[in-house]
Short mmCIF file of N, CA, C and O in Angstrom, two decimals:
data_model
loop_
_atom_site.label_atom_id
_atom_site.label_comp_id
_atom_site.label_asym_id
_atom_site.label_seq_id
_atom_site.Cartn_x
_atom_site.Cartn_y
_atom_site.Cartn_z
N MET A 28 -25.06 9.98 -3.89
CA MET A 28 -25.68 9.33 -2.77
C MET A 28 -26.21 10.37 -1.77
O MET A 28 -27.27 10.18 -1.20
N SER A 29 -25.45 11.45 -1.58
CA SER A 29 -25.89 12.46 -0.62
C SER A 29 -27.17 13.15 -1.09
O SER A 29 -28.06 13.43 -0.28
N SER A 30 -27.26 13.42 -2.39
CA SER A 30 -28.48 14.07 -2.89
C SER A 30 -29.68 13.11 -2.80
O SER A 30 -30.80 13.55 -2.55
N PHE A 31 -29.43 11.81 -2.95
CA PHE A 31 -30.50 10.82 -2.80
C PHE A 31 -31.02 10.83 -1.36
O PHE A 31 -32.23 10.84 -1.12
N LEU A 32 -30.10 10.83 -0.39
CA LEU A 32 -30.52 10.84 1.01
C LEU A 32 -31.28 12.12 1.37
O LEU A 32 -32.27 12.08 2.09
N LYS A 33 -30.80 13.24 0.86
CA LYS A 33 -31.49 14.50 1.14
C LYS A 33 -32.89 14.51 0.52
O LYS A 33 -33.84 14.98 1.13
N THR A 34 -33.01 13.98 -0.70
CA THR A 34 -34.32 13.94 -1.37
C THR A 34 -35.28 13.03 -0.61
O THR A 34 -36.45 13.40 -0.39
N VAL A 35 -34.81 11.86 -0.21
CA VAL A 35 -35.67 10.94 0.54
C VAL A 35 -36.08 11.57 1.87
O VAL A 35 -37.24 11.46 2.30
N GLY A 36 -35.12 12.24 2.52
CA GLY A 36 -35.45 12.91 3.78
C GLY A 36 -36.48 14.01 3.61
O GLY A 36 -37.40 14.15 4.42
N LEU A 37 -36.33 14.79 2.54
CA LEU A 37 -37.29 15.87 2.29
C LEU A 37 -38.66 15.34 1.89
O LEU A 37 -39.68 15.99 2.13
N LEU A 38 -38.71 14.17 1.25
CA LEU A 38 -40.00 13.57 0.89
C LEU A 38 -40.65 12.90 2.09
O LEU A 38 -41.88 12.74 2.13
N THR A 39 -39.86 12.49 3.06
CA THR A 39 -40.39 11.82 4.24
C THR A 39 -41.14 12.81 5.14
O THR A 39 -42.14 12.44 5.77
N LEU A 40 -40.69 14.05 5.19
CA LEU A 40 -41.32 15.03 6.07
C LEU A 40 -42.78 15.32 5.69
O LEU A 40 -43.67 15.25 6.56
N PRO A 41 -43.09 15.62 4.43
CA PRO A 41 -44.52 15.81 4.11
C PRO A 41 -45.32 14.52 4.22
O PRO A 41 -46.52 14.57 4.54
N ALA A 42 -44.67 13.39 3.97
CA ALA A 42 -45.38 12.13 4.12
C ALA A 42 -45.80 11.91 5.57
O ALA A 42 -46.89 11.39 5.85
N ALA A 43 -44.98 12.32 6.51
CA ALA A 43 -45.33 12.19 7.93
C ALA A 43 -46.50 13.10 8.28
O ALA A 43 -47.39 12.71 9.05
N ILE A 44 -46.51 14.30 7.71
CA ILE A 44 -47.61 15.22 7.99
C ILE A 44 -48.92 14.70 7.39
O ILE A 44 -49.98 14.76 8.02
N VAL A 45 -48.85 14.15 6.19
CA VAL A 45 -50.05 13.56 5.56
C VAL A 45 -50.54 12.38 6.39
O VAL A 45 -51.75 12.21 6.60
N LEU A 46 -49.61 11.58 6.88
CA LEU A 46 -49.98 10.44 7.71
C LEU A 46 -50.66 10.90 9.00
O LEU A 46 -51.62 10.28 9.46
N LEU A 47 -50.17 11.99 9.57
CA LEU A 47 -50.79 12.53 10.78
C LEU A 47 -52.22 12.99 10.51
O LEU A 47 -53.12 12.73 11.31
N PHE A 48 -52.46 13.63 9.36
CA PHE A 48 -53.82 14.07 9.02
C PHE A 48 -54.74 12.88 8.72
O PHE A 48 -55.93 12.92 9.03
N LEU A 49 -54.18 11.84 8.13
CA LEU A 49 -55.02 10.66 7.84
C LEU A 49 -55.42 9.93 9.12
O LEU A 49 -56.47 9.30 9.18
N MET A 50 -54.57 10.00 10.13
CA MET A 50 -54.87 9.32 11.39
C MET A 50 -55.48 10.26 12.43
O MET A 50 -55.57 9.92 13.60
N ALA A 51 -55.91 11.43 12.02
CA ALA A 51 -56.39 12.44 12.96
C ALA A 51 -57.60 11.97 13.77
O ALA A 51 -57.74 12.30 14.94
N ASP A 52 -58.49 11.18 13.16
CA ASP A 52 -59.67 10.72 13.87
C ASP A 52 -59.39 9.53 14.79
O ASP A 52 -60.19 9.21 15.65
N ASN A 53 -58.23 8.90 14.64
CA ASN A 53 -57.92 7.71 15.42
C ASN A 53 -56.54 7.84 16.06
O ASN A 53 -55.71 6.95 15.96
N LEU A 54 -56.27 8.96 16.73
CA LEU A 54 -54.96 9.19 17.32
C LEU A 54 -54.81 8.44 18.63
O LEU A 54 -55.70 8.44 19.47
N ASN A 55 -53.69 7.78 18.75
CA ASN A 55 -53.30 7.19 20.02
C ASN A 55 -51.79 7.37 20.18
O ASN A 55 -51.13 7.98 19.34
N PHE A 56 -51.25 6.85 21.26
CA PHE A 56 -49.83 7.06 21.55
C PHE A 56 -48.94 6.50 20.44
O PHE A 56 -47.98 7.14 20.02
N PHE A 57 -49.25 5.32 19.93
CA PHE A 57 -48.39 4.69 18.94
C PHE A 57 -48.44 5.38 17.57
O PHE A 57 -47.44 5.43 16.86
N SER A 58 -49.59 5.91 17.20
CA SER A 58 -49.66 6.63 15.93
C SER A 58 -48.88 7.95 16.01
O SER A 58 -48.19 8.33 15.06
N VAL A 59 -48.95 8.65 17.13
CA VAL A 59 -48.18 9.88 17.30
C VAL A 59 -46.69 9.56 17.35
O VAL A 59 -45.86 10.27 16.76
N LEU A 60 -46.32 8.46 18.01
CA LEU A 60 -44.92 8.04 18.06
C LEU A 60 -44.40 7.69 16.67
O LEU A 60 -43.28 8.04 16.31
N CYS A 61 -45.24 7.03 15.88
CA CYS A 61 -44.86 6.68 14.51
C CYS A 61 -44.60 7.92 13.67
O CYS A 61 -43.61 7.99 12.94
N VAL A 62 -45.45 8.91 13.77
CA VAL A 62 -45.28 10.15 13.01
C VAL A 62 -44.04 10.88 13.51
O VAL A 62 -43.25 11.41 12.70
N PHE A 63 -43.85 10.93 14.82
CA PHE A 63 -42.67 11.58 15.38
C PHE A 63 -41.38 10.90 14.89
O PHE A 63 -40.42 11.57 14.50
N LEU A 64 -41.35 9.58 14.89
CA LEU A 64 -40.17 8.85 14.42
C LEU A 64 -39.95 9.04 12.92
O LEU A 64 -38.81 9.12 12.46
N LEU A 65 -41.02 9.15 12.15
CA LEU A 65 -40.90 9.38 10.72
C LEU A 65 -40.33 10.77 10.44
O LEU A 65 -39.47 10.94 9.56
N ILE A 66 -40.76 11.77 11.20
CA ILE A 66 -40.20 13.12 11.05
C ILE A 66 -38.73 13.13 11.45
O ILE A 66 -37.89 13.73 10.78
N THR A 67 -38.40 12.44 12.53
CA THR A 67 -37.01 12.35 12.99
C THR A 67 -36.14 11.66 11.94
O THR A 67 -35.02 12.11 11.67
N LEU A 68 -36.65 10.61 11.34
CA LEU A 68 -35.91 9.91 10.28
C LEU A 68 -35.68 10.82 9.08
O LEU A 68 -34.58 10.86 8.52
N GLY A 69 -36.68 11.58 8.70
CA GLY A 69 -36.54 12.51 7.57
C GLY A 69 -35.48 13.56 7.84
O GLY A 69 -34.63 13.83 6.99
N LEU A 70 -35.51 14.14 9.03
CA LEU A 70 -34.51 15.14 9.38
C LEU A 70 -33.11 14.53 9.45
O LEU A 70 -32.13 15.15 9.04
N ALA A 71 -33.01 13.31 9.96
CA ALA A 71 -31.71 12.65 10.04
C ALA A 71 -31.16 12.35 8.66
O ALA A 71 -29.95 12.50 8.42
N LEU A 72 -32.00 11.96 7.72
CA LEU A 72 -31.54 11.69 6.36
C LEU A 72 -31.06 12.98 5.67
O LEU A 72 -30.05 12.96 4.96
N VAL A 73 -31.75 14.08 5.90
CA VAL A 73 -31.32 15.36 5.33
C VAL A 73 -29.96 15.75 5.90
O VAL A 73 -29.05 16.15 5.17
N GLU A 74 -29.79 15.62 7.21
CA GLU A 74 -28.52 15.96 7.83
C GLU A 74 -27.40 15.03 7.40
O GLU A 74 -26.26 15.46 7.21
N LEU A 75 -27.70 13.76 7.24
CA LEU A 75 -26.68 12.80 6.77
C LEU A 75 -26.24 13.13 5.35
O LEU A 75 -25.04 13.09 5.04
N GLY A 76 -27.16 13.49 4.49
CA GLY A 76 -26.80 13.89 3.13
C GLY A 76 -25.95 15.14 3.12
O GLY A 76 -24.97 15.24 2.37
N ASP A 77 -26.28 16.10 3.98
CA ASP A 77 -25.48 17.32 4.07
C ASP A 77 -24.08 17.02 4.62
O ASP A 77 -23.09 17.56 4.13
N LEU A 78 -24.00 16.15 5.59
CA LEU A 78 -22.71 15.76 6.16
C LEU A 78 -21.83 15.05 5.12
O LEU A 78 -20.63 15.31 5.03
N MET A 79 -22.45 14.20 4.30
CA MET A 79 -21.69 13.51 3.25
C MET A 79 -21.15 14.51 2.24
O MET A 79 -20.02 14.35 1.75
N GLU A 80 -21.92 15.53 1.90
CA GLU A 80 -21.43 16.55 0.97
C GLU A 80 -20.25 17.32 1.56
O GLU A 80 -19.27 17.60 0.87
N ARG A 81 -20.33 17.65 2.85
CA ARG A 81 -19.23 18.39 3.48
C ARG A 81 -17.97 17.55 3.57
O ARG A 81 -16.87 18.06 3.36
N VAL A 82 -18.12 16.26 3.87
CA VAL A 82 -16.95 15.39 3.96
C VAL A 82 -16.29 15.23 2.59
O VAL A 82 -15.07 15.29 2.46
N SER A 83 -17.08 15.05 1.54
CA SER A 83 -16.50 14.92 0.21
C SER A 83 -15.83 16.23 -0.23
O SER A 83 -14.81 16.20 -0.93
N SER A 84 -16.38 17.36 0.20
CA SER A 84 -15.74 18.64 -0.10
C SER A 84 -14.39 18.75 0.60
O SER A 84 -13.40 19.21 0.00
N LEU A 85 -14.31 18.32 1.85
CA LEU A 85 -13.04 18.35 2.57
C LEU A 85 -12.04 17.36 1.99
O LEU A 85 -10.85 17.64 1.90
N GLU A 86 -12.52 16.19 1.57
CA GLU A 86 -11.61 15.19 0.98
C GLU A 86 -11.03 15.68 -0.33
O GLU A 86 -9.90 15.37 -0.66
N SER A 87 -11.80 16.45 -1.08
CA SER A 87 -11.30 16.93 -2.36
C SER A 87 -10.20 17.96 -2.17
O SER A 87 -9.39 18.18 -3.06
N ARG A 88 -10.16 18.61 -0.99
CA ARG A 88 -9.11 19.60 -0.72
C ARG A 88 -7.80 18.96 -0.23
O ARG A 88 -6.79 19.65 -0.16
N LEU A 89 -7.84 17.69 0.14
CA LEU A 89 -6.63 17.04 0.63
C LEU A 89 -5.64 16.80 -0.50
O LEU A 89 -6.02 16.60 -1.65
N ASP A 90 -4.37 16.81 -0.16
CA ASP A 90 -3.34 16.49 -1.14
C ASP A 90 -3.38 14.99 -1.42
O ASP A 90 -3.60 14.18 -0.52
N PRO A 91 -3.12 14.60 -2.67
CA PRO A 91 -3.09 13.17 -2.96
C PRO A 91 -1.87 12.54 -2.28
O PRO A 91 -0.88 13.22 -2.02
N PRO A 92 -1.95 11.25 -1.98
CA PRO A 92 -0.81 10.61 -1.32
C PRO A 92 0.41 10.62 -2.25
O PRO A 92 0.27 10.53 -3.47
N PRO A 93 1.61 10.77 -1.68
CA PRO A 93 2.80 10.81 -2.53
C PRO A 93 3.02 9.47 -3.23
O PRO A 93 2.76 8.41 -2.66
N GLU A 94 3.47 9.56 -4.45
CA GLU A 94 3.72 8.34 -5.21
C GLU A 94 5.05 7.76 -4.78
O GLU A 94 6.01 8.47 -4.50
N LYS A 95 5.11 6.44 -4.75
CA LYS A 95 6.35 5.77 -4.39
C LYS A 95 7.29 5.79 -5.60
O LYS A 95 6.87 5.50 -6.72
N PRO A 96 8.54 6.12 -5.38
CA PRO A 96 9.47 6.04 -6.50
C PRO A 96 9.78 4.57 -6.82
O PRO A 96 9.75 3.71 -5.94
N GLU A 97 10.01 4.33 -8.07
CA GLU A 97 10.33 2.97 -8.48
C GLU A 97 11.71 2.60 -7.94
O GLU A 97 12.65 3.37 -8.01
N GLU A 98 11.82 1.40 -7.37
CA GLU A 98 13.08 0.98 -6.79
C GLU A 98 14.12 0.64 -7.85
O GLU A 98 15.32 0.70 -7.61
N ASP A 99 13.68 0.28 -9.03
CA ASP A 99 14.59 -0.10 -10.11
C ASP A 99 15.20 1.13 -10.79
O ASP A 99 16.16 1.01 -11.52
N GLU A 100 14.64 2.28 -10.54
CA GLU A 100 15.07 3.50 -11.22
C GLU A 100 16.47 3.92 -10.74
O GLU A 100 16.79 3.87 -9.55
N ILE A 101 17.31 4.33 -11.67
CA ILE A 101 18.65 4.80 -11.34
C ILE A 101 18.52 6.17 -10.69
O ILE A 101 17.70 7.00 -11.10
N GLN A 102 19.35 6.41 -9.67
CA GLN A 102 19.31 7.70 -9.01
C GLN A 102 19.68 8.81 -9.99
O GLN A 102 20.48 8.61 -10.89
N LYS A 103 19.10 9.95 -9.77
CA LYS A 103 19.31 11.11 -10.65
C LYS A 103 20.16 12.15 -9.92
O LYS A 103 20.19 12.21 -8.69
N VAL A 104 20.85 12.95 -10.69
CA VAL A 104 21.62 14.07 -10.18
C VAL A 104 21.20 15.31 -10.98
O VAL A 104 20.82 15.20 -12.14
N VAL A 105 21.23 16.46 -10.33
CA VAL A 105 20.87 17.71 -11.00
C VAL A 105 22.15 18.39 -11.47
O VAL A 105 23.10 18.57 -10.71
N CYS A 106 22.18 18.75 -12.74
CA CYS A 106 23.34 19.42 -13.32
C CYS A 106 23.46 20.83 -12.71
O CYS A 106 22.48 21.57 -12.69
N PRO A 107 24.66 21.21 -12.22
CA PRO A 107 24.81 22.54 -11.65
C PRO A 107 24.79 23.66 -12.70
O PRO A 107 24.61 24.82 -12.36
N ASN A 108 24.93 23.29 -13.98
CA ASN A 108 24.96 24.29 -15.04
C ASN A 108 23.57 24.55 -15.64
O ASN A 108 23.11 25.68 -15.70
N CYS A 109 22.91 23.46 -16.08
CA CYS A 109 21.60 23.64 -16.75
C CYS A 109 20.41 23.24 -15.86
O CYS A 109 19.27 23.39 -16.26
N TYR A 110 20.68 22.70 -14.67
CA TYR A 110 19.67 22.33 -13.68
C TYR A 110 18.70 21.25 -14.17
O TYR A 110 17.59 21.16 -13.69
N LYS A 111 19.12 20.41 -15.10
CA LYS A 111 18.29 19.29 -15.56
C LYS A 111 18.78 18.02 -14.88
O LYS A 111 19.95 17.91 -14.52
N LYS A 112 17.86 17.07 -14.68
CA LYS A 112 18.22 15.81 -14.04
C LYS A 112 18.73 14.82 -15.08
O LYS A 112 18.22 14.75 -16.18
N TYR A 113 19.74 14.06 -14.66
CA TYR A 113 20.25 12.97 -15.50
C TYR A 113 20.76 11.87 -14.57
O TYR A 113 20.88 12.05 -13.36
N ASP A 114 21.04 10.69 -15.15
CA ASP A 114 21.44 9.53 -14.36
C ASP A 114 22.75 9.80 -13.62
O ASP A 114 23.68 10.42 -14.15
N LEU A 115 22.83 9.29 -12.40
CA LEU A 115 24.00 9.49 -11.57
C LEU A 115 25.24 8.83 -12.15
O LEU A 115 26.36 9.32 -11.96
N ASP A 116 25.07 7.73 -12.89
CA ASP A 116 26.24 7.01 -13.41
C ASP A 116 26.77 7.58 -14.73
O ASP A 116 27.70 7.03 -15.31
N SER A 117 26.22 8.69 -15.21
CA SER A 117 26.75 9.34 -16.42
C SER A 117 27.97 10.19 -16.06
O SER A 117 27.94 10.93 -15.07
N PRO A 118 29.06 10.14 -16.88
CA PRO A 118 30.25 10.93 -16.56
C PRO A 118 30.04 12.43 -16.79
O PRO A 118 30.75 13.25 -16.20
N LYS A 119 29.08 12.80 -17.65
CA LYS A 119 28.82 14.22 -17.89
C LYS A 119 27.33 14.40 -18.21
O LYS A 119 26.62 13.45 -18.54
N CYS A 120 26.90 15.64 -18.12
CA CYS A 120 25.49 15.97 -18.38
C CYS A 120 25.20 15.75 -19.86
O CYS A 120 25.90 16.30 -20.72
N PRO A 121 24.16 14.97 -20.21
CA PRO A 121 23.84 14.74 -21.61
C PRO A 121 23.24 15.98 -22.30
O PRO A 121 23.16 16.02 -23.52
N TYR A 122 22.84 16.97 -21.53
CA TYR A 122 22.21 18.15 -22.11
C TYR A 122 23.20 19.27 -22.43
O TYR A 122 23.13 19.89 -23.48
N CYS A 123 24.14 19.52 -21.47
CA CYS A 123 25.06 20.64 -21.70
C CYS A 123 26.55 20.21 -21.69
O CYS A 123 27.41 21.01 -22.02
N GLY A 124 26.82 18.98 -21.29
CA GLY A 124 28.18 18.48 -21.31
C GLY A 124 29.00 18.78 -20.07
O GLY A 124 30.20 18.50 -20.04
N THR A 125 28.42 19.34 -19.03
CA THR A 125 29.15 19.63 -17.80
C THR A 125 29.55 18.32 -17.13
O THR A 125 28.77 17.38 -17.06
N LYS A 126 30.80 18.27 -16.63
CA LYS A 126 31.33 17.05 -16.00
C LYS A 126 30.57 16.76 -14.71
O LYS A 126 30.28 17.64 -13.92
N ASN A 127 30.28 15.47 -14.51
CA ASN A 127 29.62 15.01 -13.30
C ASN A 127 30.66 14.95 -12.19
O ASN A 127 31.57 14.14 -12.21
N GLU A 128 30.54 15.80 -11.17
CA GLU A 128 31.51 15.87 -10.08
C GLU A 128 31.45 14.65 -9.18
O GLU A 128 32.40 14.35 -8.47
N LEU A 129 30.33 13.94 -9.16
CA LEU A 129 30.19 12.76 -8.31
C LEU A 129 30.73 11.49 -8.96
O LEU A 129 30.81 10.46 -8.33
N TRP A 130 31.10 11.54 -10.21
CA TRP A 130 31.51 10.35 -10.94
C TRP A 130 32.94 10.11 -10.88
O TRP A 130 33.85 10.80 -10.77
#
């Protein structure tokens, strides 16, 4: 979307200049105002596209939101011997056999 806005903005600028040359023999306040507003719109679209690119770049650097732990999941304990997690209600570590001190 940002590249689309920048492209439209960049195409609007030469279109305003061409319009100014086409109306050169019949210039009045409203035709000059129209060309001025068209140039302003083109510049605003280019800046908006650039701003959208910068915002998406900043958003990509943000950390993702933390995932919620499942409430049904049994609490885990870390084995002091092998440092692996296992269920809190186990009497010993299923990996190395160390006794669960909390059980």
